[in-house]
PDB file of C-alpha atoms in Angstrom:
ATOM      1  CA  ASN A   1      34.333   7.601   3.552  1.00 63.00           C
ATOM      2  CA  ALA A   2      30.717   7.142   4.571  1.00 72.00           C
ATOM      3  CA  GLY A   3      28.971   4.250   2.881  1.00 93.00           C
ATOM      4  CA  VAL A   4      28.187   0.539   3.060  1.00 96.00           C
ATOM      5  CA  THR A   5      31.141  -1.831   3.712  1.00 95.00           C
ATOM      6  CA  GLN A   6      30.879  -5.560   2.890  1.00 96.00           C
ATOM      7  CA  THR A   7      33.231  -8.372   3.808  1.00 95.00           C
ATOM      8  CA  PRO A   8      34.629 -10.643   2.548  1.00 96.00           C
ATOM      9  CA  LYS A   9      34.827  -9.615  -1.117  1.00 95.00           C
ATOM     10  CA  PHE A  10      35.395 -13.155  -2.270  1.00 96.00           C
ATOM     11  CA  GLN A  11      34.712 -16.490  -0.677  1.00 96.00           C
ATOM     12  CA  VAL A  12      34.761 -20.136  -1.792  1.00 97.00           C
ATOM     13  CA  LEU A  13      32.760 -22.683   0.261  1.00 96.00           C
ATOM     14  CA  LYS A  14      32.126 -26.343   0.011  1.00 97.00           C
ATOM     15  CA  THR A  15      28.569 -27.666   0.031  1.00 97.00           C
ATOM     16  CA  GLY A  16      27.219 -27.848   3.524  1.00 97.00           C
ATOM     17  CA  GLN A  17      29.560 -25.296   5.114  1.00 97.00           C
ATOM     18  CA  SER A  18      28.254 -22.229   6.856  1.00 96.00           C
ATOM     19  CA  MET A  19      29.418 -18.669   6.741  1.00 96.00           C
ATOM     20  CA  THR A  20      28.459 -15.086   7.420  1.00 97.00           C
ATOM     21  CA  LEU A  21      28.650 -12.151   5.068  1.00 98.00           C
ATOM     22  CA  GLN A  22      29.175  -8.964   6.950  1.00 97.00           C
ATOM     23  CA  CYS A  23      27.558  -5.586   6.174  1.00 98.00           C
ATOM     24  CA  ALA A  24      28.062  -2.313   7.977  1.00 97.00           C
ATOM     25  CA  GLN A  25      26.914   1.201   7.241  1.00 97.00           C
ATOM     26  CA  ASP A  26      27.771   4.500   8.922  1.00 95.00           C
ATOM     27  CA  MET A  27      25.008   6.707   7.557  1.00 93.00           C
ATOM     28  CA  ASN A  28      22.522   6.000  10.340  1.00 93.00           C
ATOM     29  CA  HIS A  29      20.148   4.420   7.797  1.00 93.00           C
ATOM     30  CA  GLU A  30      17.178   2.609   9.251  1.00 92.00           C
ATOM     31  CA  TYR A  31      16.593   0.343   6.266  1.00 91.00           C
ATOM     32  CA  MET A  32      19.098  -2.381   5.340  1.00 94.00           C
ATOM     33  CA  SER A  33      18.759  -5.199   2.851  1.00 94.00           C
ATOM     34  CA  TRP A  34      20.543  -7.976   1.122  1.00 96.00           C
ATOM     35  CA  TYR A  35      20.210  -8.778  -2.587  1.00 96.00           C
ATOM     36  CA  ARG A  36      21.643 -11.475  -4.740  1.00 96.00           C
ATOM     37  CA  GLN A  37      22.626 -10.828  -8.345  1.00 94.00           C
ATOM     38  CA  ASP A  38      22.468 -13.630 -10.842  1.00 93.00           C
ATOM     39  CA  PRO A  39      22.988 -13.369 -14.665  1.00 86.00           C
ATOM     40  CA  GLY A  40      19.721 -12.617 -16.496  1.00 84.00           C
ATOM     41  CA  MET A  41      17.825 -12.271 -13.228  1.00 86.00           C
ATOM     42  CA  GLY A  42      18.765  -8.804 -12.038  1.00 87.00           C
ATOM     43  CA  LEU A  43      18.735  -8.230  -8.256  1.00 91.00           C
ATOM     44  CA  ARG A  44      16.515 -10.209  -5.969  1.00 93.00           C
ATOM     45  CA  LEU A  45      15.832  -9.279  -2.441  1.00 92.00           C
ATOM     46  CA  ILE A  46      16.786 -11.899   0.227  1.00 95.00           C
ATOM     47  CA  HIS A  47      16.034 -10.202   3.511  1.00 94.00           C
ATOM     48  CA  TYR A  48      15.521  -6.727   4.781  1.00 92.00           C
ATOM     49  CA  SER A  49      15.348  -4.777   8.045  1.00 92.00           C
ATOM     50  CA  VAL A  50      13.638  -1.503   8.895  1.00 89.00           C
ATOM     51  CA  GLY A  51      15.477  -1.105  12.221  1.00 91.00           C
ATOM     52  CA  ALA A  52      17.324  -2.757  15.029  1.00 93.00           C
ATOM     53  CA  GLY A  53      15.533  -5.881  16.081  1.00 93.00           C
ATOM     54  CA  ILE A  54      13.204  -5.929  13.069  1.00 92.00           C
ATOM     55  CA  THR A  55      13.794  -8.189  10.102  1.00 93.00           C
ATOM     56  CA  ASP A  56      11.664  -9.786   7.388  1.00 91.00           C
ATOM     57  CA  GLN A  57      11.857 -11.982   4.321  1.00 91.00           C
ATOM     58  CA  GLY A  58      12.186 -10.815   0.804  1.00 89.00           C
ATOM     59  CA  GLU A  59      11.654 -12.745  -2.430  1.00 89.00           C
ATOM     60  CA  VAL A  60      14.311 -15.445  -2.003  1.00 94.00           C
ATOM     61  CA  PRO A  61      14.893 -16.019   1.738  1.00 95.00           C
ATOM     62  CA  ASN A  62      15.323 -19.772   1.823  1.00 95.00           C
ATOM     63  CA  GLY A  63      18.723 -20.901   3.044  1.00 95.00           C
ATOM     64  CA  TYR A  64      19.607 -17.517   4.591  1.00 97.00           C
ATOM     65  CA  ASN A  65      19.258 -15.974   8.086  1.00 97.00           C
ATOM     66  CA  VAL A  66      19.702 -12.420   9.192  1.00 97.00           C
ATOM     67  CA  SER A  67      19.713 -10.428  12.416  1.00 96.00           C
ATOM     68  CA  ARG A  68      19.863  -6.745  13.252  1.00 96.00           C
ATOM     69  CA  SER A  69      21.228  -6.069  16.761  1.00 96.00           C
ATOM     70  CA  THR A  70      22.435  -2.591  15.965  1.00 96.00           C
ATOM     71  CA  THR A  71      21.476   0.104  13.451  1.00 95.00           C
ATOM     72  CA  GLU A  72      24.895  -0.222  11.744  1.00 96.00           C
ATOM     73  CA  ASP A  73      25.217  -3.939  11.120  1.00 97.00           C
ATOM     74  CA  PHE A  74      23.221  -6.444   9.133  1.00 98.00           C
ATOM     75  CA  PRO A  75      25.000  -9.815   8.706  1.00 98.00           C
ATOM     76  CA  LEU A  76      23.723 -12.468   6.323  1.00 98.00           C
ATOM     77  CA  ARG A  77      24.206 -16.088   7.355  1.00 97.00           C
ATOM     78  CA  LEU A  78      24.309 -19.111   5.102  1.00 96.00           C
ATOM     79  CA  LEU A  79      23.433 -22.028   7.285  1.00 92.00           C
ATOM     80  CA  SER A  80      24.337 -24.896   4.897  1.00 96.00           C
ATOM     81  CA  ALA A  81      25.711 -23.680   1.645  1.00 96.00           C
ATOM     82  CA  ALA A  82      24.429 -25.125  -1.621  1.00 96.00           C
ATOM     83  CA  PRO A  83      25.756 -24.653  -5.165  1.00 96.00           C
ATOM     84  CA  SER A  84      22.537 -22.748  -5.961  1.00 96.00           C
ATOM     85  CA  GLN A  85      23.765 -20.029  -3.615  1.00 97.00           C
ATOM     86  CA  THR A  86      26.655 -19.254  -5.868  1.00 97.00           C
ATOM     87  CA  SER A  87      26.094 -15.608  -6.600  1.00 97.00           C
ATOM     88  CA  VAL A  88      27.198 -12.084  -6.037  1.00 95.00           C
ATOM     89  CA  TYR A  89      25.662 -10.601  -2.877  1.00 97.00           C
ATOM     90  CA  PHE A  90      24.971  -6.905  -2.308  1.00 96.00           C
ATOM     91  CA  CYS A  91      24.067  -5.201   0.911  1.00 97.00           C
ATOM     92  CA  ALA A  92      22.156  -1.868   0.462  1.00 95.00           C
ATOM     93  CA  SER A  93      20.747   0.726   2.910  1.00 94.00           C
ATOM     94  CA  ARG A  94      18.657   3.807   2.785  1.00 92.00           C
ATOM     95  CA  LYS A  95      16.885   6.310   5.049  1.00 89.00           C
ATOM     96  CA  GLN A  96      13.277   5.316   5.967  1.00 81.00           C
ATOM     97  CA  GLY A  97      10.383   7.700   5.555  1.00 74.00           C
ATOM     98  CA  SER A  98      10.113   8.432   1.851  1.00 72.00           C
ATOM     99  CA  GLY A  99       9.793   5.709  -0.656  1.00 68.00           C
ATOM    100  CA  ALA A 100      11.785   7.871  -2.993  1.00 75.00           C
ATOM    101  CA  ASN A 101      14.881   7.649  -0.926  1.00 83.00           C
ATOM    102  CA  VAL A 102      17.666   5.962  -2.903  1.00 90.00           C
ATOM    103  CA  LEU A 103      19.587   2.811  -1.947  1.00 92.00           C
ATOM    104  CA  THR A 104      23.311   2.961  -1.224  1.00 94.00           C
ATOM    105  CA  PHE A 105      25.037  -0.264  -2.153  1.00 95.00           C
ATOM    106  CA  GLY A 106      28.169  -2.001  -0.944  1.00 95.00           C
ATOM    107  CA  ALA A 107      30.795  -3.260  -3.333  1.00 93.00           C
ATOM    108  CA  GLY A 108      29.536  -6.760  -3.296  1.00 94.00           C
ATOM    109  CA  SER A 109      30.681 -10.170  -2.024  1.00 96.00           C
ATOM    110  CA  ARG A 110      31.250 -12.877  -4.602  1.00 95.00           C
ATOM    111  CA  LEU A 111      30.475 -16.372  -3.252  1.00 97.00           C
ATOM    112  CA  THR A 112      31.245 -19.701  -4.965  1.00 97.00           C
ATOM    113  CA  VAL A 113      29.863 -22.877  -3.526  1.00 97.00           C
ATOM    114  CA  LEU A 114      31.546 -26.032  -4.779  1.00 96.00           C
TER     115      LEU A 114
ATOM    116  CA  ALA B   1       2.402  -6.618  -7.994  1.00 77.00           C
ATOM    117  CA  GLN B   2       4.954  -4.322  -9.446  1.00 85.00           C
ATOM    118  CA  SER B   3       7.426  -5.243 -12.221  1.00 90.00           C
ATOM    119  CA  VAL B   4      10.095  -3.771 -14.413  1.00 94.00           C
ATOM    120  CA  ALA B   5      11.117  -4.862 -17.917  1.00 95.00           C
ATOM    121  CA  GLN B   6      14.374  -4.022 -19.700  1.00 96.00           C
ATOM    122  CA  PRO B   7      13.848  -5.562 -23.118  1.00 96.00           C
ATOM    123  CA  GLU B   8      17.507  -5.317 -24.292  1.00 96.00           C
ATOM    124  CA  ASP B   9      20.223  -7.389 -22.698  1.00 95.00           C
ATOM    125  CA  GLN B  10      22.893  -5.367 -24.462  1.00 97.00           C
ATOM    126  CA  VAL B  11      22.985  -2.008 -26.298  1.00 98.00           C
ATOM    127  CA  ASN B  12      25.894  -1.098 -28.537  1.00 98.00           C
ATOM    128  CA  VAL B  13      26.500   2.541 -29.493  1.00 98.00           C
ATOM    129  CA  ALA B  14      29.384   4.449 -31.120  1.00 98.00           C
ATOM    130  CA  GLU B  15      31.193   7.038 -29.030  1.00 97.00           C
ATOM    131  CA  GLY B  16      29.663  10.463 -29.605  1.00 97.00           C
ATOM    132  CA  ASN B  17      26.293   9.092 -30.705  1.00 98.00           C
ATOM    133  CA  PRO B  18      23.175   9.382 -28.585  1.00 97.00           C
ATOM    134  CA  LEU B  19      22.181   6.406 -26.504  1.00 97.00           C
ATOM    135  CA  THR B  20      18.910   5.048 -25.179  1.00 98.00           C
ATOM    136  CA  VAL B  21      18.370   2.303 -22.645  1.00 98.00           C
ATOM    137  CA  LYS B  22      14.821   1.179 -22.465  1.00 98.00           C
ATOM    138  CA  CYS B  23      12.627   0.472 -19.391  1.00 98.00           C
ATOM    139  CA  THR B  24       8.988  -0.185 -18.949  1.00 97.00           C
ATOM    140  CA  TYR B  25       7.170  -0.796 -15.664  1.00 95.00           C
ATOM    141  CA  SER B  26       3.947  -1.997 -14.100  1.00 93.00           C
ATOM    142  CA  VAL B  27       2.460  -0.781 -10.865  1.00 88.00           C
ATOM    143  CA  SER B  28      -1.082  -0.585  -9.538  1.00 84.00           C
ATOM    144  CA  GLY B  29      -0.731   3.088  -8.600  1.00 83.00           C
ATOM    145  CA  ASN B  30       1.780   5.791  -9.330  1.00 84.00           C
ATOM    146  CA  PRO B  31       5.435   4.929  -9.436  1.00 88.00           C
ATOM    147  CA  TYR B  32       8.723   6.067  -8.066  1.00 91.00           C
ATOM    148  CA  LEU B  33      11.298   5.235 -10.846  1.00 94.00           C
ATOM    149  CA  PHE B  34      15.019   4.897 -10.535  1.00 96.00           C
ATOM    150  CA  TRP B  35      18.099   4.254 -12.695  1.00 97.00           C
ATOM    151  CA  TYR B  36      21.201   2.762 -11.179  1.00 97.00           C
ATOM    152  CA  VAL B  37      24.547   1.979 -12.863  1.00 96.00           C
ATOM    153  CA  GLN B  38      26.977  -0.792 -12.079  1.00 94.00           C
ATOM    154  CA  TYR B  39      30.570  -0.589 -13.209  1.00 92.00           C
ATOM    155  CA  PRO B  40      32.603  -3.899 -13.322  1.00 87.00           C
ATOM    156  CA  ASN B  41      33.288  -5.430  -9.897  1.00 83.00           C
ATOM    157  CA  ARG B  42      31.447  -2.500  -8.143  1.00 87.00           C
ATOM    158  CA  GLY B  43      28.152  -2.014  -6.411  1.00 89.00           C
ATOM    159  CA  LEU B  44      25.266  -0.203  -7.951  1.00 93.00           C
ATOM    160  CA  GLN B  45      25.338   3.597  -7.918  1.00 95.00           C
ATOM    161  CA  PHE B  46      22.318   5.841  -8.146  1.00 95.00           C
ATOM    162  CA  LEU B  47      21.998   7.875 -11.401  1.00 96.00           C
ATOM    163  CA  LEU B  48      18.544   9.551 -11.254  1.00 95.00           C
ATOM    164  CA  LYS B  49      14.977   9.185 -10.112  1.00 94.00           C
ATOM    165  CA  TYR B  50      11.501  10.305 -10.986  1.00 94.00           C
ATOM    166  CA  ILE B  51       9.148  11.257  -8.155  1.00 89.00           C
ATOM    167  CA  THR B  52       6.607  13.631  -9.582  1.00 85.00           C
ATOM    168  CA  GLY B  53       6.473  16.748 -11.706  1.00 85.00           C
ATOM    169  CA  ASP B  54       8.577  17.293 -14.850  1.00 88.00           C
ATOM    170  CA  ASN B  55       8.632  14.219 -17.015  1.00 92.00           C
ATOM    171  CA  LEU B  56      12.246  14.822 -17.994  1.00 95.00           C
ATOM    172  CA  VAL B  57      14.604  14.026 -15.144  1.00 95.00           C
ATOM    173  CA  LYS B  58      18.296  14.963 -15.242  1.00 95.00           C
ATOM    174  CA  GLY B  59      20.891  12.959 -13.370  1.00 93.00           C
ATOM    175  CA  SER B  60      24.521  12.333 -12.893  1.00 90.00           C
ATOM    176  CA  TYR B  61      27.114  12.201 -15.755  1.00 92.00           C
ATOM    177  CA  GLY B  62      24.936  13.870 -18.282  1.00 95.00           C
ATOM    178  CA  PHE B  63      22.292  11.175 -18.155  1.00 97.00           C
ATOM    179  CA  GLU B  64      18.555  12.029 -18.305  1.00 97.00           C
ATOM    180  CA  ALA B  65      15.403   9.943 -18.362  1.00 97.00           C
ATOM    181  CA  GLU B  66      11.913  10.619 -19.685  1.00 95.00           C
ATOM    182  CA  PHE B  67       8.870   9.467 -17.767  1.00 95.00           C
ATOM    183  CA  ASN B  68       5.958   8.529 -20.087  1.00 95.00           C
ATOM    184  CA  LYS B  69       2.857   7.608 -18.046  1.00 93.00           C
ATOM    185  CA  SER B  70       0.720   6.553 -21.063  1.00 93.00           C
ATOM    186  CA  GLN B  71       3.416   4.161 -22.323  1.00 95.00           C
ATOM    187  CA  THR B  72       4.514   3.225 -18.735  1.00 95.00           C
ATOM    188  CA  SER B  73       8.138   3.796 -19.787  1.00 97.00           C
ATOM    189  CA  PHE B  74      11.169   5.437 -18.215  1.00 98.00           C
ATOM    190  CA  HIS B  75      13.908   5.287 -20.852  1.00 98.00           C
ATOM    191  CA  LEU B  76      17.386   6.397 -19.971  1.00 98.00           C
ATOM    192  CA  LYS B  77      19.121   8.736 -22.471  1.00 98.00           C
ATOM    193  CA  LYS B  78      22.315  10.620 -23.057  1.00 97.00           C
ATOM    194  CA  PRO B  79      22.959  12.960 -26.065  1.00 97.00           C
ATOM    195  CA  SER B  80      26.577  11.890 -26.604  1.00 97.00           C
ATOM    196  CA  ALA B  81      27.996   8.587 -25.288  1.00 97.00           C
ATOM    197  CA  LEU B  82      31.398   8.205 -23.845  1.00 97.00           C
ATOM    198  CA  VAL B  83      33.562   5.066 -23.650  1.00 96.00           C
ATOM    199  CA  SER B  84      33.486   5.478 -19.864  1.00 95.00           C
ATOM    200  CA  ASP B  85      29.654   5.068 -19.936  1.00 96.00           C
ATOM    201  CA  SER B  86      30.153   1.366 -20.674  1.00 97.00           C
ATOM    202  CA  ALA B  87      28.521  -0.406 -17.758  1.00 96.00           C
ATOM    203  CA  LEU B  88      25.454  -2.406 -16.569  1.00 96.00           C
ATOM    204  CA  TYR B  89      22.331  -0.254 -16.127  1.00 97.00           C
ATOM    205  CA  PHE B  90      19.387  -1.168 -13.974  1.00 96.00           C
ATOM    206  CA  CYS B  91      15.883   0.318 -13.887  1.00 97.00           C
ATOM    207  CA  ALA B  92      13.908   0.039 -10.700  1.00 95.00           C
ATOM    208  CA  VAL B  93      10.377   0.851  -9.554  1.00 92.00           C
ATOM    209  CA  ARG B  94       8.388   1.304  -6.375  1.00 86.00           C
ATOM    210  CA  ASP B  95       4.675   1.687  -6.124  1.00 77.00           C
ATOM    211  CA  ILE B  96       3.931   4.905  -4.215  1.00 73.00           C
ATOM    212  CA  ALA B  97       0.722   3.343  -2.890  1.00 68.00           C
ATOM    213  CA  ALA B  98       2.658   0.531  -1.173  1.00 63.00           C
ATOM    214  CA  VAL B  99       2.442   0.840   2.607  1.00 60.00           C
ATOM    215  CA  GLY B 100       4.399  -0.547   5.515  1.00 56.00           C
ATOM    216  CA  GLY B 101       8.044  -0.884   6.240  1.00 50.00           C
ATOM    217  CA  TYR B 102       8.780  -3.096   3.246  1.00 59.00           C
ATOM    218  CA  GLN B 103       8.701  -0.402   0.617  1.00 68.00           C
ATOM    219  CA  LYS B 104       9.965  -2.913  -1.842  1.00 77.00           C
ATOM    220  CA  VAL B 105      11.955  -1.747  -4.869  1.00 86.00           C
ATOM    221  CA  THR B 106      11.863  -4.100  -7.833  1.00 89.00           C
ATOM    222  CA  PHE B 107      14.805  -4.092 -10.226  1.00 93.00           C
ATOM    223  CA  GLY B 108      14.910  -4.963 -13.852  1.00 94.00           C
ATOM    224  CA  THR B 109      17.266  -7.588 -15.214  1.00 93.00           C
ATOM    225  CA  GLY B 110      19.855  -4.964 -16.376  1.00 95.00           C
ATOM    226  CA  THR B 111      21.096  -3.770 -19.762  1.00 96.00           C
ATOM    227  CA  LYS B 112      24.759  -3.915 -20.680  1.00 96.00           C
ATOM    228  CA  LEU B 113      25.782  -0.700 -22.464  1.00 97.00           C
ATOM    229  CA  GLN B 114      28.808  -1.003 -24.724  1.00 97.00           C
ATOM    230  CA  VAL B 115      30.182   2.271 -26.154  1.00 97.00           C
ATOM    231  CA  ILE B 116      32.490   1.606 -29.038  1.00 97.00           C
ATOM    232  CA  PRO B 117      35.428   3.935 -29.660  1.00 95.00           C
TER     233      PRO B 117
END
């Protein structure tokens, strides 16, 4: 089925470890983004990309890196994990062009940093 | 700056009763408005959106929302709630006047809907 695929679904890290959350979409969407979801805070934008080779920061980018080498993939890297990065992470994509285009979300990746 | 407020953390409603989930927004220009739903351990799914035109928007699963420009509100409604409607609901806004590739969408903090059998 077409959509956004995130891996892994669950991950436990120790403080200081690094890891990459994977995101892939097969809908040829130009726009891809990463959000984190925390209780009482809704969804906050971490990083986004409007096409291959183009990325930019969202609201809460510190501690995270992204790259966009292909249209399909948009990995999120945690360089040195901290307990404050314990959260549920969502990748989302949409067609560019109209601001009314809706986001398609992945199923989420639950990260715990000890 | 744009913002969204969902004043209720949780809404409880009896099955078969009408439900309303509230949302107010703030943008400098005209808004695009969205409702998304999140079922447990799932990603967000699109329910409906307001772009322009008719203030009453109909969406998936029998949900509808009413755009009220004077009150800057976009409340989600359903005439008869089902137990299966129990989920987390997010309102989101984008300022039509925003330019550039960012096209930021701002989400509310979410409202948990509990439909009681």
